[in-house]
PDB file of C-alpha atoms in Angstrom:
ATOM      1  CA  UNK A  10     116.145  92.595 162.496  1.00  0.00           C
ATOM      2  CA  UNK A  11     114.102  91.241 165.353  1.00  0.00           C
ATOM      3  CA  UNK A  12     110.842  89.831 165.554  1.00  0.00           C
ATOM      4  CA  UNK A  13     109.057  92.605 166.767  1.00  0.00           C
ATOM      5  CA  UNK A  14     110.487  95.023 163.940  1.00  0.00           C
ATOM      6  CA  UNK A  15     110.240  92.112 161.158  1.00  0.00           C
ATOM      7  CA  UNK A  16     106.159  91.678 162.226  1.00  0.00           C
ATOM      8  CA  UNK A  17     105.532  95.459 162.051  1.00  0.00           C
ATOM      9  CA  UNK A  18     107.127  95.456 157.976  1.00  0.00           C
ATOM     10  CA  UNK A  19     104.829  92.418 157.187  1.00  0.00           C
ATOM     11  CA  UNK A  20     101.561  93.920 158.277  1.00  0.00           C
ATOM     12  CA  UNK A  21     102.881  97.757 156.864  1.00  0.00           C
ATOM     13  CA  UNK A  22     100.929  98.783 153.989  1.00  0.00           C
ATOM     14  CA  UNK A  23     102.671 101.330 151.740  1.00  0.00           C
ATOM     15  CA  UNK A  24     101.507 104.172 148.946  1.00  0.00           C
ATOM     16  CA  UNK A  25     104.323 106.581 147.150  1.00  0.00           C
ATOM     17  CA  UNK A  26     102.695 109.208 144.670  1.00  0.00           C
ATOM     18  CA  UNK A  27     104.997 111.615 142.939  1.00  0.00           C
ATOM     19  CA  UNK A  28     102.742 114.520 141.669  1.00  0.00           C
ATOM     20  CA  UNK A  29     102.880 117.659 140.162  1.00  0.00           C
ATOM     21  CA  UNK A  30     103.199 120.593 142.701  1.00  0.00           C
ATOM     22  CA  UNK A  31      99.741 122.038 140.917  1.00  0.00           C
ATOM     23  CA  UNK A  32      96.579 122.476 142.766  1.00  0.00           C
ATOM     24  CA  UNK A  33      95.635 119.632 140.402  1.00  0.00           C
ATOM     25  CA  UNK A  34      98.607 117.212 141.912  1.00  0.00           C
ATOM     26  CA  UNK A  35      97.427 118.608 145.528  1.00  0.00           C
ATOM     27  CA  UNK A  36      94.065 117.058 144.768  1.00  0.00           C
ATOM     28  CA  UNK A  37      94.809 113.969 143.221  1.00  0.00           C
ATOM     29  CA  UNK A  38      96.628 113.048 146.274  1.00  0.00           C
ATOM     30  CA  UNK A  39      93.748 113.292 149.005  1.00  0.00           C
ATOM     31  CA  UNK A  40      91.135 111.859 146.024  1.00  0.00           C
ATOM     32  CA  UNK A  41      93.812 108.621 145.591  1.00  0.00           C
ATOM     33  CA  UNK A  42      94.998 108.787 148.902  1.00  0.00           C
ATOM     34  CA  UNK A  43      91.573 107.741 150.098  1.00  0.00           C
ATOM     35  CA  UNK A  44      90.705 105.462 147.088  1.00  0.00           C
ATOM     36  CA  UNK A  45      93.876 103.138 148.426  1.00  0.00           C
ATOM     37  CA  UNK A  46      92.899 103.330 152.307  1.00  0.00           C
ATOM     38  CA  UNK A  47      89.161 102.110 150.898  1.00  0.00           C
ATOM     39  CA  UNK A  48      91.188  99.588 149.190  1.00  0.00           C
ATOM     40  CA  UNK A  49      93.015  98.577 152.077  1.00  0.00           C
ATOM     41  CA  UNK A  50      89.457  98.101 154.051  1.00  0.00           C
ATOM     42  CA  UNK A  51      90.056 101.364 155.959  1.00  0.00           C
ATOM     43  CA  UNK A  52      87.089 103.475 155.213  1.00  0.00           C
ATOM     44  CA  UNK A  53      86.829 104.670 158.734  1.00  0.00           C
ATOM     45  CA  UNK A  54      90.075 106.456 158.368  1.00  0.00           C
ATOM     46  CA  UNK A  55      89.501 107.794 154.711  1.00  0.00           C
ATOM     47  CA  UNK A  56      87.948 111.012 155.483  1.00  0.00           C
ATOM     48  CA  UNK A  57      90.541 112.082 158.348  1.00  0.00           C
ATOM     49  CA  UNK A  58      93.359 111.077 156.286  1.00  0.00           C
ATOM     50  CA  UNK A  59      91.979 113.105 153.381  1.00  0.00           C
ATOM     51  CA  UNK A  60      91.514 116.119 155.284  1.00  0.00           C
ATOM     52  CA  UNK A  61      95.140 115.526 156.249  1.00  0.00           C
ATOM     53  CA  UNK A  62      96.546 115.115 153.454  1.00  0.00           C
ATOM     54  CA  UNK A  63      94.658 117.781 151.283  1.00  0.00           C
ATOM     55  CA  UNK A  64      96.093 120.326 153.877  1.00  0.00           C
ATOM     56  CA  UNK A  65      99.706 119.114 153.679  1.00  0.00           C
ATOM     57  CA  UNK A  66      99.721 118.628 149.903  1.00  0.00           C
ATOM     58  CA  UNK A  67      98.416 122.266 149.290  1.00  0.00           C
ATOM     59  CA  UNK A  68     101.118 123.593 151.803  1.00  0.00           C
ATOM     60  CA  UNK A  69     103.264 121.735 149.786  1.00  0.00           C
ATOM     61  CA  UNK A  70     102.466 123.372 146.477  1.00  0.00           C
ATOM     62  CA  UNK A  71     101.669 126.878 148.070  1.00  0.00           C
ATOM     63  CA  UNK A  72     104.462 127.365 150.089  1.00  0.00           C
ATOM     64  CA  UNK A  73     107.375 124.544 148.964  1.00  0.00           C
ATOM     65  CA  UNK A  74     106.485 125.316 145.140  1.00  0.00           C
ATOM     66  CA  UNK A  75     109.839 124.832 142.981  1.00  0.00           C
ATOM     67  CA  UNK A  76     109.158 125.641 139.574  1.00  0.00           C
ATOM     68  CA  UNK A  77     110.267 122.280 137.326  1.00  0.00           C
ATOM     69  CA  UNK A  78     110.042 120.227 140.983  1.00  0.00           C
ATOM     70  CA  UNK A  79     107.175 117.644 142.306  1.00  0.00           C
ATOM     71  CA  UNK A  80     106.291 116.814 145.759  1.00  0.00           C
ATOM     72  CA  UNK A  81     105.684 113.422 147.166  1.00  0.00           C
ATOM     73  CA  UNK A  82     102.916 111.511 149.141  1.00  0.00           C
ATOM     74  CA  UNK A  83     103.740 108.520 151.208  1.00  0.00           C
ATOM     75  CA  UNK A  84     101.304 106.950 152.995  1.00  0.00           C
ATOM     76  CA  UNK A  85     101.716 104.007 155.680  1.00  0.00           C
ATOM     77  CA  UNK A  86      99.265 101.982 157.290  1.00  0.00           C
ATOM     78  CA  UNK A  87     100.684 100.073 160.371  1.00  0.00           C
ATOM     79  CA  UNK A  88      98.223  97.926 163.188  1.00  0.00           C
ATOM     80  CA  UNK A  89      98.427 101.214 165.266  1.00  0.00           C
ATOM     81  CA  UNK A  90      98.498 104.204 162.696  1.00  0.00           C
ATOM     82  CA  UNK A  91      98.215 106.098 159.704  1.00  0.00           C
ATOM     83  CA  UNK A  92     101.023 108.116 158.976  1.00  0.00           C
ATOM     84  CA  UNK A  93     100.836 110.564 156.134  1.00  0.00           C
ATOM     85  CA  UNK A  94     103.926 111.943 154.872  1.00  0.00           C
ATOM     86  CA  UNK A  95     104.421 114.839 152.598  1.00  0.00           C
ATOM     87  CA  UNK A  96     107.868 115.696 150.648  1.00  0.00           C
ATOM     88  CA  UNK A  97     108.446 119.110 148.883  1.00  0.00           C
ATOM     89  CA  UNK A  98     111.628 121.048 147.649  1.00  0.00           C
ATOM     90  CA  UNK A  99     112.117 123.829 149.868  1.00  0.00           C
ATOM     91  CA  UNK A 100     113.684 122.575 153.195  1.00  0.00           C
ATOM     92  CA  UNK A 101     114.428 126.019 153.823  1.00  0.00           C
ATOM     93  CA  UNK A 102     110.669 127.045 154.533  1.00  0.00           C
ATOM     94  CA  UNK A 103     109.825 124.828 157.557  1.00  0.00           C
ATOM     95  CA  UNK A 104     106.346 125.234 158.661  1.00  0.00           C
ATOM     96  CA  UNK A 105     105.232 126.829 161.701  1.00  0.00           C
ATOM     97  CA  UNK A 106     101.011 126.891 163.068  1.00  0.00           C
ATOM     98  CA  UNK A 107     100.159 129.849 163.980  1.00  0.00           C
ATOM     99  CA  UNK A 108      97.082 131.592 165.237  1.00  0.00           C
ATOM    100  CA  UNK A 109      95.353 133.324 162.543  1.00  0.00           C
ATOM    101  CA  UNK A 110      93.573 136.308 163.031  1.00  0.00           C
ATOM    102  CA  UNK A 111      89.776 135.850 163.312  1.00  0.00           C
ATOM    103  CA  UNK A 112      88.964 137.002 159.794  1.00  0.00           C
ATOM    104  CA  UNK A 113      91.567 135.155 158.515  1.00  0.00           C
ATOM    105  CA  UNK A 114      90.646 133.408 155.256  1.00  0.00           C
ATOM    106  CA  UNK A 115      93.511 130.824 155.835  1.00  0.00           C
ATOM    107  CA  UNK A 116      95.981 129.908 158.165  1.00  0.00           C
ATOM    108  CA  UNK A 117      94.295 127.046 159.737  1.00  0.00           C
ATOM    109  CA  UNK A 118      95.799 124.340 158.289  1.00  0.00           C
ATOM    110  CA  UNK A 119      98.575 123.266 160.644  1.00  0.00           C
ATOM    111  CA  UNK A 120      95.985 123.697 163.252  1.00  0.00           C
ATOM    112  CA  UNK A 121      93.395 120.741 161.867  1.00  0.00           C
ATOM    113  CA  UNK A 122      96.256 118.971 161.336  1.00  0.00           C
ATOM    114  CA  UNK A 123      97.152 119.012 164.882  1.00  0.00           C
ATOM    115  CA  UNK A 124      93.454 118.159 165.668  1.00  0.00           C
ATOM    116  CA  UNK A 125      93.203 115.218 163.796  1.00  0.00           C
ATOM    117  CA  UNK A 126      96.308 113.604 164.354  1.00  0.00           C
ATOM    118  CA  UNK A 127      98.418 112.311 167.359  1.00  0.00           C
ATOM    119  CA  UNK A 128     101.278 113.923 166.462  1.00  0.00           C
ATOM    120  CA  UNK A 129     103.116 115.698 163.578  1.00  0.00           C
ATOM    121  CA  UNK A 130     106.176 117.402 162.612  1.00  0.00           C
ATOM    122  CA  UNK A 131     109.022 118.275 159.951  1.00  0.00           C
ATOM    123  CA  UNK A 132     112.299 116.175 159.094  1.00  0.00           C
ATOM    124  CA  UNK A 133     114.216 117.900 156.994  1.00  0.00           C
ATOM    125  CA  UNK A 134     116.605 116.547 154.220  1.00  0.00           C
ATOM    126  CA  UNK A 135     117.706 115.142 152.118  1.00  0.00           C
ATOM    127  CA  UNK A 136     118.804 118.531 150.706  1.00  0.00           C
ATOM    128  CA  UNK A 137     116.815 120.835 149.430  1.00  0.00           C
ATOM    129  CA  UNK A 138     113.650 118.394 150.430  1.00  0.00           C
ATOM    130  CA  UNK A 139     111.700 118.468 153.698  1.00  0.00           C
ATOM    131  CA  UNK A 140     109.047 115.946 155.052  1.00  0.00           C
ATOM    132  CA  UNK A 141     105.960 116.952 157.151  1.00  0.00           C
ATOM    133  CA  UNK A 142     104.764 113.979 158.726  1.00  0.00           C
ATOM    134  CA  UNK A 143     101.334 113.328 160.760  1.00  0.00           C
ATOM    135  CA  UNK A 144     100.371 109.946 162.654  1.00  0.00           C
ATOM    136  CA  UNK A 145      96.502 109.566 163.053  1.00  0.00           C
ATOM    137  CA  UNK A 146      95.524 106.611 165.402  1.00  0.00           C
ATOM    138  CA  UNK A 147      93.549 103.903 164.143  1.00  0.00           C
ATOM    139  CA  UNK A 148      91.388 103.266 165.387  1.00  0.00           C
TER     140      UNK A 148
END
């Protein structure tokens, strides 16, 4: 490991949940998602990385629902970033943003996602899982 590397794992901050893929487990994880960034002295970032991870947990239990299966929060605070990282059981349903129609009472998700953070995307595996992962700047 070099130094860089090793300096970047000290100053890491780390939060796992494992919650029920509910609309109850989707909003436990932006409610304690943001207690531990307060906790961390990050409240500048807590309403950003709410938003983002209220939209990727509900994706997670609308659309990577396995009955009997929970999906995962990870969150990671670093000296640059926030990355928010959500884990569900259907690797086989990749998400893809797409313009809704006007009217459209959903749809958007993907698309604040994008807005708020500095990047994002989908790594899938180990099988069946899939991770959808978003970086917001600190800043």
């Amino acid at each position: 490991m070099n130094p860089e590397t090793s300096q970047l794992m000290a100053t890491a901050r780390h939060f796992t949940l494992q919650l029920s893929s509910t609309p109850r487990g989707a909003r436990l994880a932006r409610l304690l998602a943001g207690e531990q960034l307060r906790s961390w002295g990050l409240e500048h970032m807590v309403e950003a990385v709410e938003q983002v991870v209220a939209e990727l947990a509900n994706n997670a239990v609308t659309h990577g629902h396995v009955p009997g299966r929970d999906f995962r929060v990870r969150v990671v605070a670093t000296g640059a970033v926030v990355r928010v990282e959500v884990t569900d059981t259907r690797g086989d349903d990749a998400p893809r943003p797409e313009e809704p129609s006007p009217d459209a009472e959903n749809g958007r998700g993907l698309l604040l996602v994008g807005a708020l953070a500095r990047g994002w995307g989908v790594r899938q595996g180990p099988a069946p899982q899939k991770t959808v992962w978003a970086e917001l700047p600190l800043s």
